Amino acid sequence: MRIVVSGTHASGKSTLIADFARRHPEYLVLADPFELIDESDDRPAAAMFASQLRIAAGRLIEGESGENLIAERGPLDFLAYLLALDELGRTVLDRSTLSSAADRTRTALATVDHLVVLPLTAAHPIHVGDDEDAALRETMNDVLLDLLDDSDVIPAGLTVTEVTGSPAERLARIETLIAEPRSSERG
């Protein structure tokens, strides 16, 4: 079973994956690609997100298809960040770059069984400090949710599930997913 957990920054991904890994040591945990890049300046920038997209896609495409894994972030996250930066007017993306990023994202997601998305919700807010980029966080969340309906990015047959609730409720939902046969669902 191959699971990717997606969401904007400070949406609960690390907590969910840590809780899942404690209960399921048979799963390989792929850390957030941010931890794998050498960036002396960690301010959000298009080049940084493009690099993380390549890492996130590459490790899914090149990994063994039969292995149990759970990844913190996939290429879809970084495509959403790139589009969010563009929407916020912080970068200008050309069609070629976007097309290449979308193709790589789709190819990588075709190797995944479950895409779990943690949307921001008013019912279960996660408060962040002033050092977080609130505008980017919200815009990325909105763009990510919009991308879930984009057939140029999301391959047919990929199970996509939006998971909300407390940390315990989120963990229980993922455990239900891995016990169920594959089917596309949202909610």
Backbone as JSON, one array per atom type, in Angstrom:
{
  "sequence": "MRIVVSGTHASGKSTLIADFARRHPEYLVLADPFELIDESDDRPAAAMFASQLRIAAGRLIEGESGENLIAERGPLDFLAYLLALDELGRTVLDRSTLSSAADRTRTALATVDHLVVLPLTAAHPIHVGDDEDAALRETMNDVLLDLLDDSDVIPAGLTVTEVTGSPAERLARIETLIAEPRSSERG",
  "N": [[0.85, -1.17, 0.0], [0.62, 2.13, -0.94], [0.79, 5.34, 0.21], [0.17, 8.79, 0.07], [0.36, 11.7, 1.91], [-1.08, 14.75, 1.8], [-1.13, 18.34, 2.01], [-1.41, 21.78, 2.97], [1.16, 23.85, 4.55], [1.48, 23.32, 8.04], [-0.85, 21.75, 8.52], [-1.25, 19.39, 9.78], [0.04, 17.12, 8.85], [2.59, 15.96, 9.61], [2.1, 15.15, 12.26], [0.03, 13.28, 11.88], [1.32, 11.35, 10.28], [3.4, 10.53, 11.99], [1.91, 9.42, 14.09], [0.66, 7.34, 12.67], [2.9, 5.84, 11.83], [3.9, 4.89, 14.25], [2.0, 2.96, 14.88], [2.14, 1.34, 12.68], [4.72, -0.08, 11.89], [5.61, -1.47, 9.71], [5.47, 0.08, 7.52], [7.3, 2.11, 5.33], [8.47, 5.32, 5.95], [8.42, 8.25, 4.19], [10.03, 11.19, 4.42], [9.19, 14.72, 4.61], [9.96, 16.37, 1.64], [11.27, 18.82, 1.92], [13.11, 18.49, 3.91], [15.12, 17.27, 2.56], [16.35, 18.94, 0.8], [18.93, 21.28, 0.02], [18.87, 24.17, 1.22], [19.82, 27.28, 1.96], [18.39, 29.53, 2.33], [15.26, 29.56, 3.46], [12.91, 30.74, 2.67], [9.73, 30.79, 1.04], [9.88, 30.0, -2.36], [9.72, 29.8, -5.93], [11.72, 28.18, -7.18], [12.59, 26.59, -5.05], [10.24, 25.13, -4.46], [9.89, 23.82, -6.91], [12.13, 22.16, -6.94], [11.53, 20.52, -4.75], [9.24, 19.29, -5.74], [10.34, 17.74, -7.8], [11.89, 15.95, -6.26], [9.91, 14.71, -4.64], [8.28, 13.49, -6.6], [10.17, 11.89, -7.93], [11.02, 10.02, -5.96], [8.72, 8.52, -5.64], [8.23, 7.52, -8.22], [10.58, 6.1, -8.76], [10.71, 4.31, -6.68], [10.08, 1.04, -5.23], [7.27, -0.64, -6.42], [5.66, -2.39, -4.94], [6.07, -1.9, -2.26], [5.17, -1.06, 1.12], [4.39, 2.15, 1.95], [4.34, 5.44, 3.37], [4.09, 8.72, 2.56], [5.14, 11.95, 3.43], [3.85, 14.52, 2.01], [3.52, 14.91, -1.49], [4.2, 15.21, -5.02], [2.03, 16.73, -5.83], [1.52, 18.58, -3.81], [3.57, 20.44, -4.17], [3.18, 21.34, -6.73], [0.82, 22.66, -6.24], [1.78, 24.63, -4.49], [3.45, 26.07, -6.27], [1.53, 27.05, -8.09], [0.04, 28.57, -6.32], [1.9, 30.55, -5.56], [2.08, 31.85, -8.0], [-0.57, 32.72, -8.28], [-0.67, 34.52, -6.18], [0.93, 36.45, -7.16], [3.66, 36.33, -6.8], [5.44, 35.04, -8.33], [5.99, 34.24, -11.78], [4.78, 31.83, -13.8], [5.67, 29.91, -16.58], [3.99, 28.32, -19.36], [5.22, 25.95, -20.21], [6.75, 25.12, -18.01], [4.7, 24.68, -16.13], [3.23, 22.68, -17.46], [5.1, 20.59, -17.59], [5.5, 20.15, -14.82], [2.93, 19.34, -14.08], [2.64, 16.99, -15.62], [4.69, 15.38, -14.54], [3.78, 15.17, -11.93], [1.35, 13.78, -12.29], [2.31, 11.35, -13.36], [3.81, 10.39, -11.18], [1.8, 10.19, -9.22], [0.32, 8.14, -10.27], [1.51, 5.89, -9.3], [0.63, 5.54, -6.79], [-1.53, 4.37, -4.17], [-3.35, 5.54, -2.34], [-4.29, 8.88, -1.95], [-4.19, 11.06, 0.52], [-5.69, 13.86, 1.74], [-5.3, 16.68, 3.73], [-7.29, 19.07, 4.44], [-7.53, 22.55, 5.38], [-9.64, 23.44, 8.04], [-12.38, 25.15, 9.6], [-13.59, 23.94, 11.72], [-11.67, 22.35, 12.97], [-9.22, 23.93, 13.65], [-5.75, 24.63, 13.1], [-3.53, 26.39, 14.76], [-1.09, 28.75, 13.84], [2.14, 30.31, 14.08], [3.28, 33.74, 13.77], [5.41, 33.64, 12.06], [4.8, 32.0, 10.01], [3.65, 31.91, 6.63], [0.78, 33.17, 6.15], [-0.94, 33.93, 4.01], [0.08, 32.47, 1.85], [-0.28, 29.9, 2.87], [-3.12, 29.64, 3.05], [-3.86, 30.13, 0.36], [-2.47, 28.09, -1.0], [-3.79, 25.87, 0.12], [-6.39, 26.2, -0.96], [-5.84, 26.02, -3.73], [-4.76, 23.44, -3.87], [-7.01, 21.87, -3.17], [-8.64, 22.48, -5.36], [-7.13, 21.3, -7.41], [-7.62, 18.62, -7.03], [-9.76, 17.91, -8.56], [-8.83, 17.94, -11.12], [-8.32, 16.31, -13.97], [-6.08, 16.23, -15.53], [-4.04, 16.09, -13.81], [-4.63, 14.41, -11.64], [-4.63, 11.01, -11.68], [-6.91, 8.68, -13.21], [-8.66, 6.41, -11.18], [-7.12, 6.71, -8.89], [-7.37, 6.68, -5.44], [-8.74, 9.22, -3.67], [-8.92, 10.95, -0.72], [-10.3, 13.22, 1.45], [-9.39, 14.13, 4.63], [-10.47, 14.99, 7.78], [-10.8, 16.32, 11.13], [-10.05, 15.47, 14.57], [-6.66, 14.66, 15.65], [-6.74, 11.9, 16.4], [-9.08, 11.05, 15.12], [-8.37, 11.44, 12.45], [-6.27, 9.6, 12.16], [-7.67, 7.21, 12.62], [-9.3, 7.22, 10.35], [-7.46, 6.9, 8.25], [-6.5, 4.37, 8.89], [-8.8, 2.9, 8.43], [-8.97, 3.26, 5.67], [-6.74, 1.77, 4.73], [-7.58, -0.72, 5.26], [-9.72, -1.15, 3.64], [-10.98, -2.1, 0.34], [-9.66, -0.6, -2.68], [-11.13, 2.44, -3.81], [-12.47, 5.27, -5.44], [-13.04, 8.12, -3.54], [-14.37, 10.91, -1.78], [-14.33, 12.82, 1.1]],
  "CA": [[0.0, 0.0, 0.0], [1.4, 3.37, -1.07], [-0.05, 6.45, 0.66], [0.76, 10.12, 0.13], [-0.42, 12.62, 2.73], [-0.89, 16.09, 1.25], [-1.8, 19.46, 2.66], [-0.6, 22.98, 3.1], [1.98, 23.82, 5.75], [0.76, 23.36, 9.32], [-2.18, 21.17, 8.38], [-1.31, 18.17, 10.58], [0.65, 15.98, 8.15], [3.65, 15.33, 10.41], [1.47, 14.48, 13.41], [-0.69, 12.11, 11.38], [2.28, 10.34, 9.83], [4.08, 10.0, 13.17], [0.96, 8.54, 14.77], [0.49, 6.16, 11.82], [4.15, 5.07, 11.84], [3.99, 4.18, 15.54], [1.11, 1.8, 14.83], [2.4, 0.53, 11.48], [6.16, -0.04, 11.61], [5.88, -2.14, 8.44], [5.44, 1.11, 6.47], [8.43, 3.02, 5.15], [8.04, 6.71, 6.02], [9.18, 9.18, 3.37], [9.95, 12.5, 5.07], [8.9, 15.9, 3.8], [11.11, 16.67, 0.77], [11.98, 20.0, 2.39], [14.23, 18.01, 4.71], [16.12, 16.68, 1.67], [16.97, 19.94, -0.07], [19.95, 22.12, 0.64], [18.44, 25.55, 1.03], [20.26, 28.17, 3.03], [17.3, 30.49, 2.5], [14.07, 28.72, 3.4], [11.7, 31.49, 2.3], [9.06, 30.16, -0.1], [10.24, 30.49, -3.69], [9.38, 28.84, -6.98], [12.8, 27.21, -7.39], [12.58, 25.66, -3.92], [9.1, 24.24, -4.62], [10.15, 22.97, -8.08], [13.09, 21.15, -6.49], [10.81, 19.56, -3.9], [8.36, 18.53, -6.62], [11.17, 16.72, -8.46], [12.25, 14.94, -5.25], [8.7, 13.98, -4.26], [7.89, 12.64, -7.73], [11.21, 10.9, -8.2], [11.05, 8.91, -4.99], [7.56, 7.66, -5.89], [8.4, 6.86, -9.51], [11.73, 5.19, -8.71], [10.56, 3.35, -5.58], [9.5, -0.26, -5.56], [5.82, -0.48, -6.44], [4.97, -3.24, -3.97], [6.41, -1.59, -0.88], [4.27, -0.27, 1.95], [5.02, 3.41, 2.31], [3.53, 6.62, 3.59], [4.93, 9.87, 2.24], [4.7, 13.27, 3.84], [3.82, 15.34, 0.81], [3.81, 14.36, -2.8], [4.42, 16.28, -6.0], [0.84, 17.58, -5.93], [1.7, 19.68, -2.86], [4.49, 21.45, -4.69], [2.48, 21.95, -7.86], [-0.12, 23.61, -5.63], [2.55, 25.79, -4.02], [3.85, 26.86, -7.43], [0.35, 27.76, -8.59], [-0.32, 29.56, -5.3], [2.83, 31.67, -5.71], [1.66, 32.54, -9.22], [-1.84, 33.39, -7.98], [-0.38, 35.63, -5.27], [1.77, 37.4, -7.87], [5.04, 36.26, -6.29], [6.25, 34.47, -9.4], [5.26, 34.06, -13.03], [5.1, 30.51, -14.32], [5.37, 29.74, -18.0], [3.18, 27.13, -19.68], [6.09, 24.78, -20.31], [7.07, 24.72, -16.64], [3.48, 24.13, -15.54], [2.9, 21.43, -18.13], [6.07, 19.6, -17.13], [5.21, 19.85, -13.42], [1.68, 18.59, -14.03], [2.91, 15.65, -16.15], [5.5, 14.64, -13.55], [2.89, 14.91, -10.8], [0.41, 12.72, -12.69], [3.08, 10.1, -13.48], [4.14, 9.93, -9.83], [0.58, 9.79, -8.51], [-0.14, 6.86, -10.83], [2.16, 4.81, -8.55], [0.12, 5.66, -5.42], [-2.84, 3.77, -3.93], [-4.21, 6.5, -1.64], [-3.88, 10.26, -1.73], [-4.93, 11.58, 1.67], [-5.55, 15.32, 1.76], [-5.7, 17.3, 4.99], [-7.66, 20.47, 4.19], [-7.74, 23.42, 6.53], [-11.06, 23.55, 8.37], [-12.71, 25.99, 10.74], [-13.99, 23.06, 12.83], [-10.45, 21.83, 13.62], [-8.13, 24.81, 13.22], [-4.39, 24.48, 13.61], [-3.02, 27.76, 14.85], [0.32, 28.87, 13.49], [2.78, 31.55, 14.5], [3.41, 34.84, 12.81], [6.49, 33.34, 11.12], [4.23, 31.26, 8.88], [3.11, 32.76, 5.58], [-0.65, 32.87, 6.19], [-1.54, 34.08, 2.68], [0.5, 31.31, 1.06], [-0.91, 28.72, 3.47], [-4.53, 29.61, 2.63], [-3.95, 30.02, -1.1], [-2.05, 26.74, -1.37], [-4.88, 24.97, 0.5], [-7.46, 26.33, -1.95], [-5.35, 25.5, -5.02], [-4.65, 21.98, -3.72], [-8.35, 21.3, -3.24], [-9.09, 22.61, -6.75], [-6.39, 20.34, -8.24], [-8.16, 17.27, -6.85], [-10.74, 17.68, -9.63], [-8.15, 18.15, -12.4], [-7.96, 15.01, -14.55], [-4.74, 16.32, -16.12], [-3.08, 15.92, -12.72], [-5.04, 13.26, -10.82], [-4.93, 9.88, -12.57], [-8.13, 7.91, -12.98], [-8.45, 5.25, -10.33], [-6.44, 7.04, -7.65], [-8.29, 6.94, -4.33], [-8.47, 10.52, -3.05], [-9.77, 11.1, 0.45], [-10.07, 14.37, 2.32], [-9.5, 13.67, 6.01], [-10.54, 16.07, 8.75], [-11.1, 15.89, 12.48], [-8.96, 15.49, 15.55], [-5.6, 13.72, 15.26], [-7.2, 10.51, 16.56], [-10.06, 10.77, 14.05], [-7.64, 11.35, 11.19], [-5.57, 8.32, 12.17], [-8.67, 6.15, 12.45], [-9.76, 7.24, 8.95], [-6.43, 6.29, 7.41], [-6.48, 2.93, 9.17], [-9.95, 2.35, 7.72], [-8.62, 3.24, 4.25], [-5.83, 0.68, 4.37], [-8.29, -1.98, 5.44], [-10.76, -1.23, 2.62], [-10.53, -2.18, -1.05], [-9.51, 0.71, -3.33], [-12.25, 3.05, -4.52], [-12.36, 6.73, -5.38], [-14.01, 8.74, -2.64], [-14.0, 12.2, -1.21], [-15.16, 13.14, 2.25]],
  "C": [[0.89, 1.23, 0.0], [0.47, 4.55, -0.82], [0.77, 7.74, 0.6], [-0.19, 10.99, 0.94], [-0.07, 14.04, 2.29], [-1.66, 17.13, 2.05], [-0.85, 20.63, 2.73], [0.24, 22.9, 4.37], [1.11, 24.03, 6.98], [-0.68, 22.89, 9.18], [-2.32, 19.84, 9.13], [-0.67, 16.94, 9.96], [1.66, 15.24, 9.02], [3.08, 14.56, 11.59], [0.78, 13.2, 12.96], [0.28, 11.0, 10.98], [3.03, 9.73, 11.01], [3.17, 9.04, 13.93], [0.77, 7.24, 14.0], [1.72, 5.25, 11.9], [4.33, 4.3, 13.15], [3.15, 2.91, 15.54], [1.44, 0.84, 13.69], [3.87, 0.58, 11.11], [6.54, -0.74, 10.3], [5.87, -1.16, 7.27], [6.73, 1.92, 6.49], [7.87, 4.44, 5.16], [8.98, 7.55, 5.17], [8.96, 10.58, 3.94], [9.58, 13.59, 4.07], [10.12, 16.21, 2.95], [11.89, 17.91, 1.18], [13.22, 19.6, 3.18], [15.38, 17.49, 3.85], [16.79, 17.69, 0.75], [17.97, 20.77, 0.73], [19.6, 23.56, 0.33], [18.91, 26.38, 2.21], [19.2, 29.22, 3.34], [16.01, 29.7, 2.36], [12.78, 29.5, 3.15], [11.06, 30.84, 1.08], [9.43, 30.81, -1.42], [9.96, 29.39, -4.7], [10.46, 27.78, -7.17], [12.83, 26.16, -6.28], [11.43, 24.65, -4.08], [9.29, 23.32, -5.83], [11.12, 21.85, -7.72], [12.41, 20.09, -5.64], [9.84, 18.71, -4.72], [9.15, 17.41, -7.29], [11.53, 15.59, -7.48], [11.04, 14.07, -4.92], [8.25, 13.03, -5.37], [8.9, 11.53, -7.95], [11.2, 9.74, -7.23], [9.83, 8.0, -5.13], [7.74, 6.86, -7.18], [9.49, 5.79, -9.44], [11.63, 4.14, -7.61], [9.96, 2.04, -6.06], [7.99, -0.19, -5.41], [5.11, -1.3, -5.37], [5.2, -2.88, -2.52], [5.31, -0.81, -0.18], [4.99, 1.01, 2.31], [3.96, 4.47, 2.56], [4.46, 7.82, 3.44], [4.31, 11.16, 2.77], [4.93, 14.19, 2.65], [4.17, 14.53, -0.44], [3.99, 15.51, -3.77], [3.22, 17.23, -6.13], [0.94, 18.78, -4.99], [2.51, 20.81, -3.5], [3.97, 22.09, -5.96], [1.51, 22.99, -7.32], [0.61, 24.84, -5.09], [3.0, 26.68, -5.18], [2.69, 27.68, -7.96], [-0.1, 28.84, -7.6], [0.59, 30.79, -5.38], [2.45, 32.52, -6.92], [0.39, 33.35, -8.95], [-1.63, 34.61, -7.08], [0.51, 36.7, -5.92], [3.21, 37.42, -7.41], [5.99, 35.62, -7.29], [5.37, 34.42, -10.64], [5.72, 32.73, -13.61], [4.74, 30.42, -15.79], [4.65, 28.42, -18.23], [4.02, 25.86, -19.7], [6.43, 24.23, -18.92], [5.86, 24.07, -15.98], [3.11, 22.79, -16.15], [3.83, 20.3, -17.68], [5.8, 19.18, -15.69], [3.94, 19.01, -13.3], [1.88, 17.16, -14.53], [3.68, 14.8, -15.15], [4.65, 14.27, -12.34], [1.96, 13.75, -11.13], [1.13, 11.37, -12.77], [3.4, 9.53, -12.1], [2.9, 9.45, -9.09], [-0.01, 8.49, -9.05], [0.46, 5.66, -10.09], [1.62, 4.7, -7.12], [-1.26, 4.99, -5.33], [-3.82, 4.77, -3.32], [-3.54, 7.86, -1.56], [-4.79, 10.78, -0.63], [-4.64, 13.07, 1.76], [-6.1, 15.84, 3.08], [-6.03, 18.77, 4.73], [-7.74, 21.26, 5.48], [-9.24, 23.52, 6.77], [-11.25, 24.46, 9.57], [-13.06, 25.14, 11.96], [-12.8, 22.53, 13.62], [-9.25, 22.67, 13.2], [-6.8, 24.4, 13.85], [-3.8, 25.88, 13.59], [-1.53, 27.76, 14.6], [0.85, 30.23, 13.95], [2.85, 32.57, 13.39], [4.5, 34.58, 11.78], [6.01, 32.53, 9.93], [3.64, 32.26, 7.89], [1.62, 32.42, 5.43], [-1.3, 32.94, 4.81], [-1.18, 32.88, 1.8], [-0.17, 30.05, 1.57], [-2.35, 28.57, 2.99], [-4.66, 29.4, 1.12], [-3.55, 28.64, -1.56], [-3.15, 25.74, -1.05], [-5.99, 25.01, -0.56], [-7.05, 25.74, -3.3], [-5.27, 23.97, -4.96], [-6.02, 21.33, -3.84], [-8.93, 21.39, -4.66], [-8.41, 21.57, -7.65], [-6.95, 18.92, -8.12], [-9.18, 16.9, -7.93], [-10.14, 17.81, -11.02], [-7.66, 16.81, -12.94], [-6.62, 15.05, -15.28], [-3.66, 16.06, -15.08], [-3.37, 14.66, -11.9], [-5.4, 12.1, -11.74], [-6.23, 9.18, -12.19], [-7.79, 6.71, -12.1], [-7.71, 5.52, -9.03], [-7.5, 7.33, -6.58], [-7.85, 8.23, -3.65], [-9.46, 10.69, -1.91], [-9.36, 12.34, 1.23], [-10.35, 13.92, 3.74], [-9.45, 14.87, 6.94], [-10.8, 15.47, 10.13], [-9.9, 16.03, 13.4], [-7.85, 14.56, 15.06], [-6.03, 12.25, 15.37], [-8.2, 10.13, 15.47], [-9.38, 10.63, 12.7], [-6.92, 10.0, 11.09], [-6.55, 7.17, 11.95], [-9.15, 6.08, 11.0], [-8.73, 6.6, 8.03], [-6.36, 4.78, 7.66], [-7.67, 2.23, 8.52], [-9.63, 2.24, 6.22], [-7.74, 2.05, 3.89], [-6.47, -0.68, 4.54], [-9.35, -2.22, 4.35], [-10.18, -1.47, 1.24], [-10.48, -0.77, -1.65], [-10.81, 1.15, -3.99], [-12.09, 4.56, -4.39], [-13.44, 7.27, -4.48], [-13.47, 10.06, -2.17], [-14.91, 12.4, -0.02], [-14.67, 12.52, 3.42]]
}
